[in-house]
Coordinates of C-alpha atoms in Angstrom, one line a residue:
Chain R
M1434 CA -169.9 42.7 77.6
E1435 CA -171.6 44.6 74.8
N1436 CA -170.2 47.8 76.2
M1437 CA -166.7 46.4 75.8
I1438 CA -167.4 45.1 72.3
R1439 CA -168.9 48.3 71.3
Y1440 CA -166.0 50.2 72.7
F1441 CA -163.5 47.9 71.0
D1442 CA -165.3 48.3 67.7
R1443 CA -164.5 51.9 67.8
V1444 CA -160.8 51.2 68.5
K1445 CA -159.5 51.2 64.9
A1446 CA -156.2 51.7 63.3
D1447 CA -156.2 55.0 61.6
E1448 CA -155.2 55.4 58.0
E1449 CA -152.0 57.2 58.9
L1450 CA -150.9 54.2 61.0
K1451 CA -151.6 51.8 58.2
E1452 CA -149.8 54.0 55.6
K1453 CA -146.8 54.4 57.8
T1454 CA -146.6 50.6 58.3
K1455 CA -147.0 49.9 54.7
N1456 CA -144.3 52.4 53.7
Y1457 CA -142.0 51.0 56.3
I1458 CA -142.5 47.4 55.0
K1459 CA -142.1 48.6 51.4
E1460 CA -138.9 50.4 52.2
S1461 CA -137.4 47.6 54.1
I1462 CA -138.3 45.2 51.4
A1463 CA -136.8 47.5 48.8
A1464 CA -133.7 48.1 50.8
N1465 CA -133.1 44.4 51.1
R1466 CA -134.3 43.3 47.6
G1467 CA -132.2 40.4 46.4
E1468 CA -130.9 39.7 49.8
N1469 CA -132.3 37.6 52.5
I1470 CA -134.2 40.0 54.5
G1471 CA -134.6 37.6 57.3
N1472 CA -130.8 37.4 57.9
Q1473 CA -130.6 41.2 57.6
Y1474 CA -133.3 41.6 60.1
R1475 CA -131.8 39.1 62.5
S1476 CA -128.4 40.5 62.2
K1477 CA -129.8 43.9 63.0
R1478 CA -131.3 42.3 66.1
R1479 CA -128.0 40.7 66.9
Q1480 CA -126.4 44.1 66.6
T1481 CA -128.8 45.7 69.0
T1482 CA -128.3 42.8 71.4
L1483 CA -124.6 43.1 70.9
R1484 CA -124.9 46.8 71.7
R1485 CA -126.9 46.1 74.7
L1486 CA -124.5 43.4 75.8
S1487 CA -121.5 45.7 75.3
A1488 CA -123.2 48.4 77.3
A1489 CA -123.0 45.9 80.2
V1490 CA -119.8 44.2 79.3
V1491 CA -117.6 47.2 78.6
P1492 CA -117.9 48.8 82.1
A1493 CA -117.6 45.4 83.7
A1494 CA -114.4 44.8 81.7
A1495 CA -113.1 48.2 82.7
C1496 CA -113.8 47.5 86.3
I1497 CA -112.1 44.1 86.1
S1498 CA -109.1 45.4 84.3
L1499 CA -108.8 48.2 86.9
I1500 CA -108.9 45.7 89.7
I1501 CA -106.4 43.4 88.0
G1502 CA -104.2 46.4 87.1
G1503 CA -104.4 47.7 90.6
Y1504 CA -103.6 44.3 92.0
A1505 CA -100.7 44.0 89.6
L1506 CA -99.4 47.4 90.6
Y1507 CA -99.7 46.4 94.2
K1508 CA -97.9 43.1 93.7
T1509 CA -95.1 44.5 91.6
S1510 CA -91.9 45.3 93.5
V1511 CA -90.5 48.7 92.7
N1512 CA -87.7 48.9 95.2
Y1513 CA -85.8 46.2 97.0
V1514 CA -84.2 46.0 100.4
S1515 CA -81.5 43.5 101.0
Y1516 CA -81.1 42.5 104.6
D1517 CA -78.1 40.6 105.7
I1518 CA -76.6 39.5 109.0
N1519 CA -75.7 36.0 108.1
P1520 CA -79.3 35.3 107.1
S1521 CA -79.5 36.8 103.7
L1522 CA -82.8 38.2 102.6
E1523 CA -84.3 40.4 100.1
L1524 CA -87.6 42.2 100.4
G1525 CA -89.5 43.5 97.4
I1526 CA -91.2 46.8 98.2
N1527 CA -94.1 47.9 96.0
F1528 CA -95.2 51.3 94.9
F1529 CA -97.0 51.8 98.2
G1530 CA -94.0 51.0 100.3
K1531 CA -95.4 47.6 101.4
V1532 CA -93.5 44.3 101.4
V1533 CA -94.9 42.1 98.6
E1534 CA -92.0 39.8 98.0
A1535 CA -89.5 38.1 100.2
E1536 CA -86.7 35.9 99.2
S1537 CA -84.0 34.2 101.1
F1538 CA -80.6 33.5 99.8
N1539 CA -79.4 31.0 102.4
A1540 CA -80.8 28.5 104.9
D1541 CA -80.6 31.0 107.8
G1542 CA -82.6 33.5 105.8
E1543 CA -85.2 30.9 105.0
G1544 CA -85.6 30.1 108.6
L1545 CA -85.9 33.7 109.5
L1546 CA -88.5 34.4 106.8
E1547 CA -90.6 31.4 107.7
E1548 CA -91.1 32.6 111.2
S1549 CA -91.7 36.3 110.4
R1550 CA -94.9 37.6 109.1
I1551 CA -93.8 40.6 107.0
M1552 CA -95.9 40.3 103.9
N1553 CA -98.0 43.4 103.3
H1554 CA -96.4 45.3 106.1
S1555 CA -94.5 48.4 105.5
A1556 CA -90.8 48.0 104.7
V1557 CA -89.8 49.6 108.0
E1558 CA -92.0 47.3 110.0
A1559 CA -90.7 44.3 108.1
V1560 CA -87.1 45.2 108.8
E1561 CA -87.9 45.7 112.5
V1562 CA -89.7 42.4 112.7
L1563 CA -86.8 40.7 111.0
T1564 CA -84.3 42.2 113.4
L1565 CA -86.2 41.1 116.4
R1566 CA -86.6 37.6 115.0
A1567 CA -82.9 37.5 114.2
D1568 CA -82.2 38.5 117.8
E1569 CA -84.4 35.7 119.1
K1570 CA -82.7 33.2 116.9
G1571 CA -79.3 34.3 118.1
Y1572 CA -77.9 35.8 115.0
I1573 CA -77.2 39.0 116.8
K1574 CA -74.4 38.3 119.2
D1575 CA -74.2 40.0 122.6
D1576 CA -70.7 41.2 122.0
G1577 CA -72.0 43.8 119.6
S1578 CA -69.8 42.7 116.7
T1579 CA -72.8 41.7 114.6
V1580 CA -73.4 43.9 111.5
I1581 CA -76.8 44.3 110.2
A1582 CA -76.4 45.3 106.6
V1583 CA -79.3 46.9 104.9
T1584 CA -79.0 47.7 101.3
A1585 CA -81.7 49.7 99.5
E1586 CA -82.0 49.1 95.8
S1587 CA -83.9 51.3 93.5
Q1588 CA -83.8 52.5 90.0
K1589 CA -83.5 56.0 91.2
T1590 CA -80.5 56.9 93.4
K1591 CA -82.6 59.4 95.3
T1592 CA -85.2 56.9 96.2
A1593 CA -82.6 54.3 97.2
E1594 CA -80.9 56.9 99.5
Q1595 CA -84.2 57.8 101.1
L1596 CA -85.1 54.2 101.7
K1597 CA -81.7 53.5 103.0
E1598 CA -81.9 56.4 105.5
K1599 CA -85.3 55.3 106.6
M1600 CA -84.3 51.7 107.1
G1601 CA -81.0 52.6 108.9
N1602 CA -82.8 55.0 111.3
S1603 CA -85.6 52.6 112.1
I1604 CA -83.2 49.8 112.9
Q1605 CA -81.0 52.0 114.9
V1606 CA -83.9 53.2 116.9
L1607 CA -85.1 49.6 117.4
L1608 CA -81.7 48.5 118.5
N1609 CA -81.5 51.3 121.0
E1610 CA -85.0 50.6 122.3
K1611 CA -84.3 46.9 122.8
H1612 CA -80.8 47.5 124.1
L1613 CA -79.4 45.3 121.4
N1614 CA -75.8 45.6 120.5
A1615 CA -75.2 45.6 116.8
V1616 CA -73.7 47.7 114.1
V1617 CA -76.0 48.9 111.3
Y1618 CA -74.4 49.1 107.9
T1619 CA -76.6 50.8 105.3
D1620 CA -75.9 51.1 101.7
S1621 CA -77.8 51.8 98.5
S1622 CA -77.3 50.4 95.1
N1623 CA -79.0 50.3 91.8
L1624 CA -81.0 47.5 90.3
Q1625 CA -78.2 46.4 88.0
I1626 CA -76.2 45.1 91.0
R1627 CA -79.3 43.3 92.0
T1628 CA -79.5 41.4 88.7
E1629 CA -75.9 40.5 88.9
A1630 CA -76.2 39.3 92.5
R1631 CA -79.1 37.1 91.5
Q1632 CA -76.8 35.3 89.1
Y1633 CA -74.5 34.3 91.9
G1634 CA -77.4 33.5 94.3
L1635 CA -76.4 36.2 96.6
S1636 CA -78.3 39.0 98.2
P1637 CA -77.4 42.3 96.6
G1638 CA -76.1 43.7 99.9
K1639 CA -73.7 40.9 100.3
Y1640 CA -72.8 40.9 96.7
K1641 CA -71.9 44.6 96.8
L1642 CA -69.6 44.0 99.7
M1643 CA -68.0 41.1 97.9
L1644 CA -67.5 43.3 94.9
A1645 CA -65.7 45.8 97.1
L1646 CA -63.6 43.0 98.4
H1647 CA -62.8 42.0 94.9
A1648 CA -61.9 45.5 94.0
L1649 CA -59.5 45.6 96.9
E1650 CA -57.9 42.2 96.3
P1651 CA -58.6 40.8 92.8
D1652 CA -57.1 37.4 93.8
I1653 CA -59.4 36.8 96.7
N1654 CA -61.4 33.7 96.9
L1655 CA -64.9 35.0 97.0
E1656 CA -66.4 31.5 97.3
Q1657 CA -65.4 31.3 101.0
Y1658 CA -67.2 34.5 101.7
K1659 CA -70.5 33.4 100.2
E1660 CA -71.7 32.0 103.5
A1661 CA -69.7 34.4 105.7
R1662 CA -71.3 36.8 108.1
I1663 CA -71.3 40.4 107.0
T1664 CA -69.1 41.2 110.0
D1665 CA -66.4 39.0 108.6
I1666 CA -66.6 40.4 105.2
L1667 CA -66.4 43.9 106.5
L1668 CA -63.5 43.2 108.7
K1669 CA -61.7 41.5 105.9
A1670 CA -62.3 44.5 103.7
D1671 CA -61.1 46.8 106.4
E1672 CA -58.0 44.7 106.8
L1673 CA -57.4 44.9 103.0
L1674 CA -58.0 48.6 103.0
K1675 CA -55.2 49.0 105.6
Q1676 CA -52.9 46.7 103.8
K1677 CA -53.4 48.4 100.5
Q1678 CA -53.1 51.9 101.9
I1679 CA -56.2 53.0 100.1
S1680 CA -57.5 56.2 101.5
P1681 CA -61.2 55.9 102.2
S1682 CA -62.2 58.7 100.0
E1683 CA -60.3 57.3 97.0
D1684 CA -63.0 55.1 95.6
A1685 CA -66.4 56.3 96.2
E1686 CA -68.0 53.5 94.3
W1687 CA -67.4 50.9 96.9
N1688 CA -68.1 53.0 99.9
F1689 CA -64.8 52.3 101.5
N1690 CA -65.4 55.1 103.8
L1691 CA -68.5 53.4 105.1
I1692 CA -66.8 50.0 105.3
R1693 CA -64.0 51.4 107.3
S1694 CA -66.1 53.3 109.7
T1695 CA -68.3 50.3 110.2
A1696 CA -65.3 48.1 110.7
E1697 CA -64.0 50.5 113.2
K1698 CA -67.3 50.4 115.0
I1699 CA -67.1 46.6 115.1
N1700 CA -63.6 46.8 116.5
L1701 CA -64.7 49.3 119.0
R1702 CA -67.4 47.0 120.2
H1703 CA -65.0 44.2 120.4
Q1704 CA -62.6 46.3 122.4
E1705 CA -65.3 47.5 124.6
N1706 CA -66.6 44.1 125.2
E1707 CA -63.2 42.7 126.1
R1708 CA -62.4 45.5 128.3
N1709 CA -65.7 45.1 130.1
T1710 CA -65.0 41.5 130.8
N1711 CA -61.3 41.8 131.6
Q1712 CA -60.9 45.2 133.1
N1713 CA -63.9 45.8 135.1
E1714 CA -62.0 47.7 137.7
I1715 CA -61.1 50.5 135.4
Q1716 CA -63.9 53.0 135.1
S1717 CA -63.1 54.8 132.0
V1718 CA -65.2 56.6 129.5
S1719 CA -66.3 53.9 127.1
P1720 CA -65.0 54.5 123.7
A1721 CA -68.3 53.3 122.2
S1722 CA -70.0 56.3 123.8
I1723 CA -68.0 58.6 121.6
E1724 CA -69.8 59.3 118.4
P1725 CA -68.4 57.0 115.7
E1726 CA -67.8 59.8 113.2
Q1727 CA -66.1 61.8 115.9
E1728 CA -64.0 58.8 116.7
Q1729 CA -63.0 58.4 113.2
E1730 CA -62.1 62.1 112.9
Q1731 CA -60.1 61.8 116.1
N1732 CA -58.2 58.9 114.6
Q1733 CA -57.4 60.9 111.6
T1734 CA -56.5 64.1 113.3
R1735 CA -54.4 62.4 116.0
Y1736 CA -51.6 61.7 113.6
L1737 CA -51.7 65.1 112.2
S1738 CA -51.7 67.0 115.5
P1739 CA -51.5 64.7 118.5
K1740 CA -51.8 67.6 120.9
A1741 CA -55.2 68.5 119.7
D1742 CA -56.6 65.3 120.8
S1743 CA -57.1 66.3 124.4
S1744 CA -60.1 64.3 125.3
D1745 CA -58.6 61.0 124.1
R1746 CA -55.5 61.9 126.0
S1747 CA -57.2 62.6 129.2
Q1748 CA -59.0 59.4 128.9
T1749 CA -56.0 57.4 128.4
Q1750 CA -54.1 59.4 130.9
N1751 CA -56.7 58.3 133.3
E1752 CA -56.0 54.7 132.6
N1753 CA -52.3 55.3 132.8
R1754 CA -52.4 57.4 135.8
N1755 CA -49.9 55.2 137.6
E1756 CA -47.2 55.8 135.0
I1757 CA -44.7 58.5 135.3
S1758 CA -43.9 60.2 132.1
S1759 CA -40.4 61.5 131.5
S1760 CA -41.3 64.2 129.0
P1761 CA -44.6 65.4 127.5
A1762 CA -43.6 64.3 124.1
I1763 CA -43.0 60.8 125.2
E1764 CA -46.1 60.7 127.2
Q1765 CA -48.0 61.7 124.2
E1766 CA -46.6 58.8 122.2
Q1767 CA -47.2 56.5 125.0
T1768 CA -50.8 57.4 125.3
T1769 CA -51.3 57.1 121.7
V1770 CA -49.9 53.6 121.8
Q1771 CA -52.0 52.8 124.8
N1772 CA -55.1 54.0 123.1
Q1773 CA -54.1 51.9 120.2
N1774 CA -54.0 48.8 122.3
Q1775 CA -57.4 49.5 123.7
N1776 CA -59.0 50.1 120.4
A1777 CA -57.6 46.8 119.1
G1778 CA -58.0 46.5 115.3
A1779 CA -59.4 49.9 114.7
D1780 CA -56.4 51.9 115.7
Q1781 CA -53.7 49.3 115.9
A1782 CA -53.1 48.8 112.2
D1783 CA -54.1 52.1 110.8
A1784 CA -52.5 52.8 107.5
E1785 CA -51.4 56.2 108.4
Q1786 CA -49.6 55.2 111.4
D1787 CA -46.6 57.1 112.3
Q1788 CA -43.2 55.5 112.1
T1789 CA -42.3 56.6 115.6
Q1790 CA -45.2 54.8 117.0
N1791 CA -43.9 51.6 115.5
Q1792 CA -40.7 52.2 117.3
E1793 CA -42.5 52.8 120.5
Q1794 CA -44.5 49.6 120.1
G1795 CA -42.3 47.6 122.4
Q1796 CA -42.6 50.1 125.1
G1797 CA -46.3 50.2 124.7
Q1798 CA -46.5 46.5 125.1
E1799 CA -44.6 46.5 128.3
Q1800 CA -46.8 49.2 129.7
N1801 CA -49.8 47.3 128.7
S1802 CA -48.7 44.1 130.4
D1803 CA -48.0 46.2 133.4
T1804 CA -51.5 47.7 133.6
G1805 CA -53.3 44.6 132.4
S1806 CA -54.7 42.3 135.1
D1807 CA -53.6 38.8 135.5
S1808 CA -56.7 37.2 134.0
S1809 CA -56.5 39.2 130.9
G1810 CA -52.9 38.4 130.3
S1811 CA -53.3 35.8 127.6
G1812 CA -55.9 37.8 125.6
Q1813 CA -53.9 40.9 125.8
S1814 CA -50.6 39.4 124.7
S1815 CA -52.2 37.7 121.7
Q1816 CA -53.6 41.0 120.8
N1817 CA -50.3 42.6 121.2
Q1818 CA -48.8 39.9 119.1
K1819 CA -51.2 40.7 116.3
Q1820 CA -50.5 44.3 116.7
S1821 CA -46.8 44.0 116.4
D1822 CA -47.3 41.9 113.2
S1823 CA -49.4 44.5 111.7
G1824 CA -47.1 47.1 113.0
Q1825 CA -44.3 45.7 111.0
D1826 CA -46.4 45.7 107.9
N1827 CA -47.0 49.3 108.6
S1828 CA -43.5 50.1 109.1
S1829 CA -42.7 49.3 105.6
A1830 CA -45.7 51.1 104.5
G1831 CA -44.9 54.0 106.8
N1832 CA -41.5 54.3 105.1
K1833 CA -43.1 55.0 101.8
K1834 CA -45.3 57.6 103.2
P1835 CA -43.0 60.6 103.2
N1836 CA -42.3 60.0 99.6
N1837 CA -45.9 60.4 98.8
N1838 CA -46.0 63.6 100.7
Chain N
M35 CA -137.6 34.6 44.1
N36 CA -138.7 37.8 42.6
S37 CA -142.3 36.8 42.0
N38 CA -142.3 35.3 45.4
T39 CA -141.2 38.5 47.0
I40 CA -143.8 40.5 45.2
S41 CA -146.6 38.2 46.2
A42 CA -145.4 38.3 49.8
E43 CA -145.4 42.0 49.6
E44 CA -148.9 42.0 48.3
M45 CA -149.9 39.7 51.1
V46 CA -148.5 42.0 53.6
M47 CA -150.4 44.9 52.2
T48 CA -153.7 43.1 52.3
A49 CA -152.9 41.8 55.8
I50 CA -152.2 45.3 57.0
D51 CA -155.6 46.4 55.7
K52 CA -157.3 43.4 57.1
Y53 CA -155.7 43.0 60.6
A54 CA -154.6 46.6 61.4
D55 CA -157.7 47.1 63.6
M56 CA -157.0 44.0 65.6
V57 CA -153.4 44.8 66.1
R58 CA -154.3 48.3 67.0
R59 CA -156.8 47.0 69.7
I60 CA -154.2 44.6 71.2
C61 CA -151.8 47.5 71.3
F62 CA -154.5 49.6 72.9
L63 CA -154.6 47.0 75.7
H64 CA -150.9 47.0 76.3
L65 CA -149.4 50.2 75.2
G66 CA -150.0 53.8 75.8
N67 CA -147.7 55.5 73.4
R68 CA -148.2 56.3 69.8
S69 CA -144.6 55.7 68.7
D70 CA -144.6 52.3 70.5
I71 CA -147.7 51.3 68.6
E72 CA -146.0 52.3 65.3
D73 CA -143.0 50.2 66.3
V74 CA -145.2 47.2 67.1
F75 CA -147.0 47.6 63.8
Q76 CA -143.8 47.6 61.9
E77 CA -142.4 44.6 63.7
V78 CA -145.5 42.5 63.5
F79 CA -145.9 43.0 59.8
I80 CA -142.2 42.5 59.1
Q81 CA -142.6 39.2 60.8
Y82 CA -145.6 38.6 58.8
Y83 CA -143.7 39.3 55.6
L84 CA -140.9 37.0 56.6
N85 CA -143.3 34.2 57.4
A86 CA -145.9 34.8 54.7
D87 CA -145.7 31.3 53.4
I88 CA -146.4 29.4 56.5
F89 CA -150.1 30.2 57.0
Q90 CA -152.4 27.3 56.4
N91 CA -155.7 29.2 56.5
E92 CA -157.2 32.5 57.5
Q93 CA -157.9 31.4 61.0
H94 CA -154.3 30.3 61.5
E95 CA -153.1 33.6 60.0
K96 CA -155.2 35.6 62.4
A97 CA -154.2 33.6 65.4
W98 CA -150.6 33.9 64.4
I99 CA -150.9 37.7 64.1
C100 CA -152.6 37.9 67.5
R101 CA -149.8 35.9 69.1
V102 CA -147.0 37.9 67.4
T103 CA -148.6 41.2 68.5
F104 CA -149.0 40.0 72.1
N105 CA -145.3 39.0 72.1
K106 CA -144.2 42.3 70.5
C107 CA -146.2 44.3 73.1
K108 CA -144.6 42.3 75.9
D109 CA -141.2 42.8 74.4
M110 CA -141.8 46.5 74.2
N111 CA -142.9 46.6 77.8
K112 CA -140.1 44.6 79.2
S113 CA -137.3 46.4 77.5
F114 CA -134.6 47.7 79.8
W115 CA -135.2 51.3 78.7
R116 CA -139.0 51.2 79.2
K117 CA -138.7 49.8 82.7
R118 CA -136.7 52.8 83.8
I119 CA -138.5 55.7 82.3
V120 CA -142.0 57.0 82.7
T121 CA -143.4 57.8 79.3
L122 CA -145.8 60.6 78.8
D123 CA -148.8 58.5 77.8
E124 CA -150.7 60.3 75.2
N125 CA -154.4 60.2 75.6
L126 CA -155.1 57.5 73.1
E127 CA -158.5 56.4 74.4
I128 CA -161.4 56.8 72.2
A129 CA -164.0 59.0 73.8
Y130 CA -166.4 57.0 76.0
E131 CA -170.0 57.1 75.2
T132 CA -171.4 56.2 78.6
E133 CA -170.3 56.2 82.2
E134 CA -170.4 52.4 82.5
E135 CA -168.3 52.0 79.4
S136 CA -165.7 54.2 80.8
D137 CA -165.6 52.4 84.1
L138 CA -165.4 49.0 82.4
I139 CA -162.6 49.9 80.1
T140 CA -160.6 51.6 82.8
A141 CA -161.0 48.5 85.0
L142 CA -160.1 46.2 82.0
L143 CA -157.0 48.1 81.3
R144 CA -156.0 47.8 84.9
L145 CA -156.1 44.0 84.8
P146 CA -152.9 42.0 84.5
D147 CA -151.7 41.4 81.0
K148 CA -152.6 37.7 81.0
E149 CA -156.2 38.4 82.0
K150 CA -156.6 41.2 79.6
D151 CA -155.5 38.9 76.8
V152 CA -158.0 36.1 77.5
I153 CA -160.8 38.6 78.0
Y154 CA -160.1 40.2 74.7
L155 CA -159.5 37.0 72.7
H156 CA -162.5 35.2 74.2
Y157 CA -165.1 37.9 74.4
Y158 CA -164.2 40.2 71.5
E159 CA -162.5 38.0 68.9
G160 CA -164.9 35.3 69.8
W161 CA -162.5 32.4 70.1
T162 CA -163.4 29.5 72.2
V163 CA -161.5 28.7 75.3
P164 CA -159.5 25.8 73.7
E165 CA -158.6 28.1 70.8
V166 CA -157.5 30.9 73.1
A167 CA -155.4 28.3 75.0
E168 CA -153.7 27.3 71.8
I169 CA -152.9 30.9 70.8
L170 CA -151.5 31.7 74.2
H171 CA -149.7 28.3 74.4
Q172 CA -151.5 27.7 77.7
N173 CA -153.5 24.9 79.2
A174 CA -157.3 25.3 78.6
N175 CA -157.9 25.2 82.3
T176 CA -155.4 27.9 82.9
V177 CA -157.4 30.0 80.4
Y178 CA -160.6 29.2 82.3
S179 CA -159.3 30.3 85.6
R180 CA -157.8 33.4 84.1
L181 CA -161.2 34.2 82.6
R182 CA -162.9 33.6 85.9
R183 CA -160.4 35.7 87.8
A184 CA -160.8 38.5 85.3
R185 CA -164.5 38.3 85.5
E186 CA -164.5 38.5 89.2
K187 CA -162.5 41.7 89.0
L188 CA -164.9 43.2 86.5
K189 CA -167.9 41.8 88.3
I190 CA -169.5 45.0 89.3
K191 CA -169.5 46.2 85.8
E192 CA -170.7 42.9 84.5
E193 CA -173.8 43.3 86.5
V194 CA -174.3 46.6 84.9
I195 CA -174.1 44.8 81.6

């Protein structure tokens, strides 16, 4: 132990250390003379602890805010997709293209949503799942008249268009894969329409169609279309379009072009369906197999130059092969009328219908009843009845036509 | 207030002269860095200045300084910064006179802090075990066992003594 004591005895504070300490004490006393040095000292300590704390807290806060910010970004819908058959839904799509919000606008939509797991899936997947679900629940009818309306909504027109394309294509592919028979109607709109639609408790897709209806017919009772299927709205719009003689390109805002072509598709499907059930023996080229756009074009060109429409003619000729035509001109008119009958609503009440065709109507009806089988008699005649009604409408309309030209 | 401050200042100055060696020795046990020792000195005596009026007697004063110095050294060693860096310890040891001395001191410095403290307080400063216990805020028996443990570790050297 003496060793240690001896050694420790030699451990001494040198003068320099003592001086330094004394100076420091003097300085700090002088610096804080008149003040409570204790508080000063303690507050300095608190400052250092604060600094130490903040060294830990600031990065932690940054991390947390990043996480929260990221989550908020993820959870915020940027674009919306409105999905209507009769179930009306709206999906909120976030920045990353995932579904983060889903809202239904009617009871059907709610049921559809409840049974579909679409949250956090990509928008395309979600729409596909919804379509399959809708089919299971029977919203997509076998006759193919069902319209699936997909409306993309975005602040930017370009984004909305892209989204619309993507949705439309994926549904179309899905329908083809599953052999589902439905018409896809795609549209895009801006977020303003969405806000307006919200006030009426409608999905934006439906709301936009109803606005189009309203634009066509200001007196229309929109209430009754609130719960209507998209199909019915489209057909109504198409009917109005024909009545009002508005050329599809006239008003780009409401996409009349699109409405018309979709309605024509529906009618085609109707027609096809009826023909399939009623006229099984006739093996003709199905009109539905013709490209819709092409079909539309044909409809338009037919009235301008009937002779150019050879494919349609051959087809109808095929059906009318039993008939003996007196002259090529008459035959032409006959086939047009025949074609009209087959294509039901699409062609029958077309606004640009020729007046001569109206005159030929009676003849066409006779021919039709000749060719139609017994079982289909009632359906056909009612159809013809409808046709003649609209034909009369058109005859007055047709009279005006030359003046316009 | 003014006279009080001056008297406290004078007290600090005398205390520095009086206790600097002891503080230095405790620092020697715990710290290996000149600047750290300076820091401890400053902090200890600032504390002394702030509490200059609480001392009942010299013994109490000395025990108090011991205790504060131990705490300051511990604070120094447990600081976040110190735990993560390796300081270049200056060669602060006073030259050893004999081989045994060198061995003993090296062994002593390797002891855990708790055992170093009791050895120092008991053998060098000459406090009795209950007094040491009071300074360290420990049970007397704890101090006994720490002393025993420390002695066992230093045993070989003790025989030399």
